[in-house]
Short mmCIF file of C-alpha atoms in Angstrom, two decimals:
data_model
loop_
_atom_site.label_atom_id
_atom_site.label_comp_id
_atom_site.label_asym_id
_atom_site.label_seq_id
_atom_site.Cartn_x
_atom_site.Cartn_y
_atom_site.Cartn_z
CA MET A 1 84.86 -55.51 -171.10
CA MET A 2 83.09 -55.84 -168.02
CA ARG A 3 80.99 -52.70 -168.82
CA LYS A 4 80.16 -53.52 -172.21
CA VAL A 5 78.74 -56.98 -170.88
CA LEU A 6 76.78 -55.07 -168.30
CA ILE A 7 75.53 -52.41 -170.62
CA GLY A 8 74.69 -55.79 -172.68
CA CYS A 9 72.62 -57.38 -170.23
CA GLY A 10 71.29 -53.99 -169.35
CA LEU A 11 69.56 -53.90 -172.29
CA ALA A 12 68.60 -57.27 -172.52
CA VAL A 13 66.44 -56.93 -169.62
CA ALA A 14 65.38 -54.03 -170.64
CA ALA A 15 63.95 -55.00 -173.82
CA GLY A 16 62.74 -58.30 -171.93
CA GLY A 17 60.67 -55.60 -169.63
CA VAL A 18 59.43 -54.11 -173.07
CA ALA A 19 58.31 -57.50 -174.60
CA PHE A 20 56.77 -58.33 -171.36
CA TRP A 21 54.82 -55.27 -171.10
CA LEU A 22 53.63 -55.55 -174.55
CA LEU A 23 52.49 -59.43 -174.51
CA THR A 24 50.80 -58.73 -171.30
CA GLN A 25 48.29 -55.57 -172.57
CA PRO A 26 44.34 -56.33 -172.31
CA ALA A 27 42.80 -56.58 -175.35
CA ARG A 28 39.32 -54.25 -175.52
CA LEU A 29 36.29 -53.96 -177.53
CA THR A 30 35.73 -50.26 -178.48
CA ALA A 31 32.36 -48.36 -178.74
CA ALA A 32 32.72 -49.28 -182.24
CA ASP A 33 32.15 -52.74 -181.21
CA LEU A 34 28.88 -52.45 -179.61
CA PRO A 35 25.90 -52.99 -181.35
CA ALA A 36 22.95 -50.29 -181.87
CA HIS A 37 21.10 -52.10 -179.25
CA SER A 38 18.01 -50.74 -176.49
CA ALA A 39 18.41 -52.61 -173.01
CA ASP A 40 15.91 -54.43 -172.06
CA PRO A 41 16.43 -55.32 -168.20
CA MET A 42 13.85 -58.11 -168.11
CA ARG A 43 15.90 -59.89 -170.56
CA GLY A 44 18.36 -58.93 -168.39
CA GLU A 45 16.95 -60.48 -165.49
CA TYR A 46 16.66 -64.20 -167.56
CA MET A 47 20.64 -63.75 -168.35
CA PHE A 48 21.23 -62.69 -164.38
CA TRP A 49 19.98 -65.76 -163.62
CA ALA A 50 21.10 -68.05 -166.95
CA ALA A 51 24.47 -66.32 -166.12
CA GLY A 52 24.40 -67.17 -161.74
CA CYS A 53 25.73 -64.07 -161.45
CA ALA A 54 23.55 -64.42 -157.53
CA SER A 55 25.87 -67.30 -156.97
CA CYS A 56 29.14 -65.37 -156.54
CA HIS A 57 28.41 -61.60 -156.16
CA ALA A 58 25.28 -61.87 -153.55
CA ALA A 59 26.31 -62.05 -149.61
CA PRO A 60 27.42 -65.30 -148.43
CA GLY A 61 24.34 -67.44 -147.32
CA ALA A 62 21.82 -64.24 -149.22
CA LYS A 63 18.59 -66.00 -149.65
CA GLY A 64 15.17 -64.89 -150.99
CA ASP A 65 15.51 -61.80 -152.24
CA ASP A 66 19.02 -60.97 -150.87
CA LYS A 67 20.37 -62.46 -153.47
CA LEU A 68 19.82 -58.95 -155.33
CA ARG A 69 21.50 -57.49 -153.12
CA LEU A 70 25.10 -57.78 -155.13
CA ALA A 71 27.62 -56.89 -152.16
CA GLY A 72 29.71 -59.80 -152.93
CA GLY A 73 32.12 -61.49 -150.42
CA VAL A 74 31.77 -64.91 -151.44
CA ALA A 75 34.82 -67.16 -150.86
CA LEU A 76 36.45 -68.90 -154.05
CA LYS A 77 39.30 -71.34 -152.94
CA SER A 78 42.17 -72.12 -155.27
CA PRO A 79 45.59 -73.47 -155.62
CA PHE A 80 46.36 -70.04 -156.09
CA GLY A 81 44.66 -68.71 -153.29
CA THR A 82 41.16 -67.59 -152.34
CA PHE A 83 39.39 -65.18 -154.62
CA TYR A 84 35.98 -62.89 -153.48
CA GLY A 85 33.06 -62.19 -155.54
CA PRO A 86 33.31 -58.24 -155.80
CA ASN A 87 30.50 -56.04 -155.17
CA ILE A 88 28.53 -55.63 -158.38
CA SER A 89 25.67 -53.41 -157.55
CA PRO A 90 25.16 -49.65 -158.74
CA ASP A 91 26.60 -48.22 -155.88
CA PRO A 92 28.89 -46.14 -157.55
CA GLU A 93 31.48 -45.86 -155.34
CA HIS A 94 31.57 -49.59 -153.77
CA GLY A 95 29.77 -51.05 -156.95
CA ILE A 96 29.71 -50.80 -160.66
CA GLY A 97 27.29 -47.68 -160.66
CA GLY A 98 30.00 -45.64 -162.48
CA TRP A 99 30.38 -47.82 -165.54
CA SER A 100 29.36 -47.36 -168.88
CA ASP A 101 28.52 -50.01 -170.97
CA LEU A 102 31.41 -50.51 -172.63
CA ASP A 103 33.31 -50.78 -169.42
CA PHE A 104 31.02 -53.41 -168.19
CA VAL A 105 31.15 -55.46 -171.60
CA ASN A 106 34.96 -55.44 -171.67
CA ALA A 107 34.99 -56.82 -167.97
CA VAL A 108 32.43 -59.60 -169.20
CA MET A 109 33.98 -60.54 -172.08
CA ARG A 110 37.05 -59.45 -172.23
CA GLY A 111 38.10 -59.66 -168.76
CA VAL A 112 39.23 -56.25 -168.35
CA ALA A 113 38.73 -53.06 -165.73
CA PRO A 114 37.76 -50.00 -166.19
CA ASP A 115 41.33 -49.20 -165.71
CA GLY A 116 42.83 -51.54 -167.77
CA SER A 117 44.07 -54.45 -165.37
CA HIS A 118 43.28 -58.10 -165.86
CA TYR A 119 40.19 -59.73 -164.21
CA TYR A 120 41.72 -63.22 -162.92
CA PRO A 121 40.14 -65.97 -164.45
CA ALA A 122 37.60 -67.06 -161.17
CA PHE A 123 35.30 -64.16 -162.97
CA PRO A 124 34.47 -66.89 -165.70
CA TYR A 125 34.83 -64.35 -168.48
CA ALA A 126 36.52 -67.27 -170.75
CA SER A 127 32.80 -68.45 -171.10
CA TYR A 128 31.02 -65.30 -171.04
CA ARG A 129 32.96 -64.28 -173.65
CA ARG A 130 31.02 -66.12 -176.06
CA MET A 131 27.38 -64.61 -175.08
CA ALA A 132 25.85 -62.42 -177.56
CA VAL A 133 26.98 -58.38 -176.37
CA GLU A 134 23.07 -58.04 -176.78
CA ASP A 135 22.50 -60.23 -173.91
CA VAL A 136 25.18 -58.92 -171.74
CA LEU A 137 23.82 -54.94 -172.18
CA ASP A 138 20.86 -56.27 -171.18
CA LEU A 139 21.95 -57.98 -168.22
CA LYS A 140 23.62 -54.52 -167.29
CA ALA A 141 20.61 -52.82 -167.81
CA PHE A 142 19.06 -55.49 -165.24
CA LEU A 143 21.75 -54.79 -163.01
CA ASP A 144 21.40 -50.94 -163.15
CA THR A 145 17.80 -51.33 -161.67
CA LEU A 146 18.78 -53.45 -158.51
CA PRO A 147 19.84 -51.75 -155.02
CA ALA A 148 22.90 -49.90 -154.76
CA VAL A 149 24.84 -52.04 -151.47
CA ALA A 150 27.82 -48.99 -150.29
CA THR A 151 30.02 -51.97 -148.36
CA ASP A 152 33.33 -53.22 -150.26
CA ALA A 153 33.95 -57.59 -150.33
CA PRO A 154 37.09 -58.65 -149.17
CA GLY A 155 39.87 -58.47 -151.14
CA HIS A 156 41.52 -61.54 -153.00
CA ALA A 157 43.85 -63.33 -150.45
CA LEU A 158 46.54 -64.36 -152.95
CA PRO A 159 50.19 -65.23 -152.26
CA LEU A 160 53.06 -63.94 -155.18
CA PRO A 161 53.34 -64.60 -157.87
CA PHE A 162 49.74 -64.85 -158.01
CA ARG A 163 48.95 -61.37 -156.51
CA LEU A 164 50.17 -59.47 -159.90
CA ARG A 165 47.90 -58.93 -162.20
CA HIS A 166 49.81 -57.83 -164.98
CA GLY A 167 51.13 -61.21 -165.58
CA LEU A 168 47.42 -62.43 -166.63
CA GLY A 169 48.03 -61.07 -169.85
CA LEU A 170 50.58 -64.09 -170.71
CA TRP A 171 47.71 -66.62 -169.09
CA LYS A 172 45.56 -65.25 -172.00
CA ARG A 173 47.80 -65.50 -174.57
CA LEU A 174 47.76 -69.41 -173.39
CA TYR A 175 44.17 -69.94 -172.47
CA PHE A 176 42.11 -67.00 -173.42
CA ASP A 177 40.18 -66.58 -176.97
CA THR A 178 37.98 -63.64 -177.91
CA ALA A 179 36.34 -66.09 -180.89
CA PRO A 180 32.43 -65.45 -180.78
CA PHE A 181 29.75 -68.76 -180.15
CA VAL A 182 29.19 -70.02 -183.41
CA PRO A 183 26.09 -72.25 -184.05
CA ASP A 184 26.97 -75.75 -185.24
CA PRO A 185 25.16 -75.86 -188.55
CA LYS A 186 24.99 -79.95 -188.12
CA ALA A 187 23.35 -79.46 -184.74
CA GLY A 188 19.65 -78.53 -184.68
CA ALA A 189 18.28 -75.06 -183.38
CA GLN A 190 17.35 -76.85 -179.38
CA VAL A 191 21.46 -78.38 -179.64
CA ASN A 192 22.74 -75.03 -180.17
CA ARG A 193 20.34 -73.27 -177.99
CA GLY A 194 21.70 -75.28 -175.38
CA ALA A 195 25.06 -75.14 -176.58
CA TYR A 196 25.12 -71.43 -176.54
CA LEU A 197 23.70 -71.63 -172.36
CA VAL A 198 26.01 -74.16 -171.65
CA THR A 199 29.11 -72.62 -172.70
CA GLY A 200 27.91 -68.78 -172.63
CA PRO A 201 26.43 -67.81 -169.30
CA GLY A 202 26.07 -71.16 -168.12
CA HIS A 203 29.90 -71.23 -167.84
CA CYS A 204 29.40 -75.22 -166.77
CA GLY A 205 32.68 -76.21 -167.99
CA GLU A 206 34.44 -74.10 -165.24
CA CYS A 207 33.81 -76.27 -162.53
CA HIS A 208 33.56 -79.92 -164.69
CA THR A 209 36.25 -79.39 -166.84
CA PRO A 210 39.74 -80.27 -165.57
CA ARG A 211 42.71 -78.07 -165.67
CA ASN A 212 46.44 -77.85 -165.35
CA ALA A 213 48.61 -76.57 -163.40
CA LEU A 214 48.61 -73.14 -164.58
CA GLY A 215 44.60 -73.37 -163.92
CA GLY A 216 44.15 -73.55 -167.87
CA PRO A 217 41.19 -76.06 -168.90
CA LEU A 218 42.21 -79.19 -170.24
CA ALA A 219 40.17 -78.75 -173.71
CA GLU A 220 40.22 -82.63 -174.48
CA PHE A 221 38.39 -83.31 -171.43
CA ALA A 222 35.86 -81.28 -171.39
CA TYR A 223 33.01 -81.53 -169.04
CA THR A 224 34.67 -84.95 -167.56
CA GLY A 225 34.45 -83.63 -164.07
CA ALA A 226 37.50 -82.48 -162.13
CA PRO A 227 38.63 -82.84 -158.20
CA ASP A 228 36.98 -79.68 -156.22
CA PRO A 229 39.40 -77.37 -155.46
CA GLU A 230 37.76 -76.24 -152.23
CA GLY A 231 38.42 -80.14 -151.19
CA GLY A 232 35.12 -81.67 -151.46
CA ASP A 233 33.53 -84.42 -153.25
CA PRO A 234 34.50 -84.69 -156.87
CA ILE A 235 32.94 -82.28 -159.29
CA PRO A 236 31.12 -84.92 -161.64
CA ASN A 237 31.40 -86.08 -165.18
CA ILE A 238 28.31 -84.40 -167.44
CA THR A 239 29.29 -85.68 -170.19
CA PRO A 240 26.82 -89.42 -171.46
CA SER A 241 29.57 -91.27 -170.57
CA ASP A 242 29.14 -94.46 -167.98
CA ASP A 243 30.73 -92.73 -165.15
CA GLY A 244 29.15 -89.65 -165.83
CA ILE A 245 24.95 -89.16 -167.08
CA GLY A 246 24.96 -92.02 -169.73
CA GLY A 247 22.17 -93.25 -167.64
CA TRP A 248 20.20 -90.28 -167.70
CA SER A 249 17.32 -89.27 -170.52
CA GLU A 250 17.10 -85.59 -171.69
CA ALA A 251 13.82 -85.53 -169.63
CA ASP A 252 16.17 -86.92 -166.27
CA ILE A 253 18.75 -83.85 -166.91
CA ALA A 254 16.01 -81.22 -167.50
CA ALA A 255 13.81 -82.22 -164.43
CA ALA A 256 17.24 -82.33 -161.98
CA LEU A 257 17.61 -78.54 -163.26
CA LYS A 258 13.99 -77.57 -162.47
CA THR A 259 13.37 -79.37 -159.25
CA GLY A 260 16.86 -80.06 -157.65
CA ILE A 261 16.35 -83.72 -157.47
CA LEU A 262 18.22 -86.47 -159.43
CA PRO A 263 17.08 -89.36 -161.16
CA GLU A 264 18.30 -91.65 -158.39
CA PHE A 265 16.00 -89.23 -155.67
CA GLU A 266 19.06 -87.40 -154.78
CA ASN A 267 19.33 -84.02 -154.37
CA PHE A 268 21.75 -81.82 -155.76
CA GLY A 269 25.00 -81.29 -153.20
CA GLY A 270 28.19 -78.15 -152.25
CA SER A 271 27.95 -75.23 -155.13
CA MET A 272 25.16 -77.07 -157.60
CA ILE A 273 22.55 -76.35 -155.45
CA ALA A 274 22.96 -72.64 -156.02
CA VAL A 275 23.42 -73.10 -159.80
CA GLN A 276 20.03 -75.24 -159.63
CA GLU A 277 18.18 -72.35 -158.28
CA ASN A 278 19.58 -69.82 -160.73
CA LEU A 279 18.59 -72.64 -163.60
CA ALA A 280 15.48 -73.16 -162.19
CA HIS A 281 14.39 -69.22 -163.01
CA LEU A 282 15.09 -70.60 -167.03
CA THR A 283 12.25 -71.98 -169.15
CA ASP A 284 11.38 -75.17 -169.51
CA ALA A 285 12.38 -74.85 -173.17
CA ASP A 286 15.98 -73.73 -172.27
CA ARG A 287 16.36 -76.64 -169.47
CA ALA A 288 15.60 -79.00 -172.38
CA ALA A 289 18.02 -77.53 -175.28
CA ILE A 290 20.54 -77.59 -171.91
CA ALA A 291 19.98 -80.86 -171.70
CA ALA A 292 19.98 -81.63 -175.78
CA TYR A 293 23.06 -80.31 -175.85
CA LEU A 294 24.82 -82.28 -172.94
CA LYS A 295 23.55 -85.56 -174.19
CA SER A 296 24.89 -85.12 -177.57
CA LEU A 297 28.53 -84.29 -175.94
CA PRO A 298 30.94 -87.20 -177.03
CA PRO A 299 30.98 -89.75 -174.32
CA ARG A 300 34.23 -89.33 -172.49
CA PRO A 301 35.37 -90.82 -168.95
CA SER A 302 36.87 -89.16 -166.29
CA PRO A 303 40.87 -89.47 -166.70
CA TRP A 304 41.52 -87.73 -163.79
CA LYS A 305 40.26 -89.82 -161.55
CA LYS A 306 42.85 -92.34 -159.92
#
């Protein structure tokens, strides 16, 4: 009898292991999913700034042209441990110089490494998956023109069980979908352009949307701000509510993104400084589109505030 019980338990454990393995397998794009596209590095440079790549992948404290030396190493503290931006320079050993276009698209839009392992969602692929594939291919073409840096960034400092990447497949099943950006037919071209930039390459919701205990975004409170995981000032509400940007005009928002100067004549602080410096590379029209989209959001108070 005991032998049958042990065999049954063993079979149940094995079945559970197989189920876990299948449920956590990465979902990847195939070569057939890539469009026929002649990548344009100049357009890729624009996407580089729109997507804020330098903020995490340049060396800590980099200024000027050094922001284009993508050695990685910027630390991102979180409740799950500390993540470090990796080297994404064209170095074939330490960076992404050996990656194919398909490798890069799967990393950016699916959060899957060339070896098939899951990337942590500290890499904002949950937003980048809304990018047009053509924009991602252009981005890679630009990255390929940058200096190769032959150094490794630090490895992530994570406790168990967060060091076990395979379980991220379950997180993706809960919080990550692969639906592309779809323009709102009820909105105008300017608002839709802003929506693409904010929800896709700009990945604004990654910081400005609160998260649950598993790190999943609380969609019903999108853009209402959140406590700073690094212990600094709270991340602000950017909906047009009374405790958000309700008192800002579209022109105020666009000007702040261009100059870093807020309507109250204060300056952006914390990590928003680097974000603003990236967005200063965009056109006035795109900054105006971002402003128009943010002002079109439903005004929501910040429920996480005590």
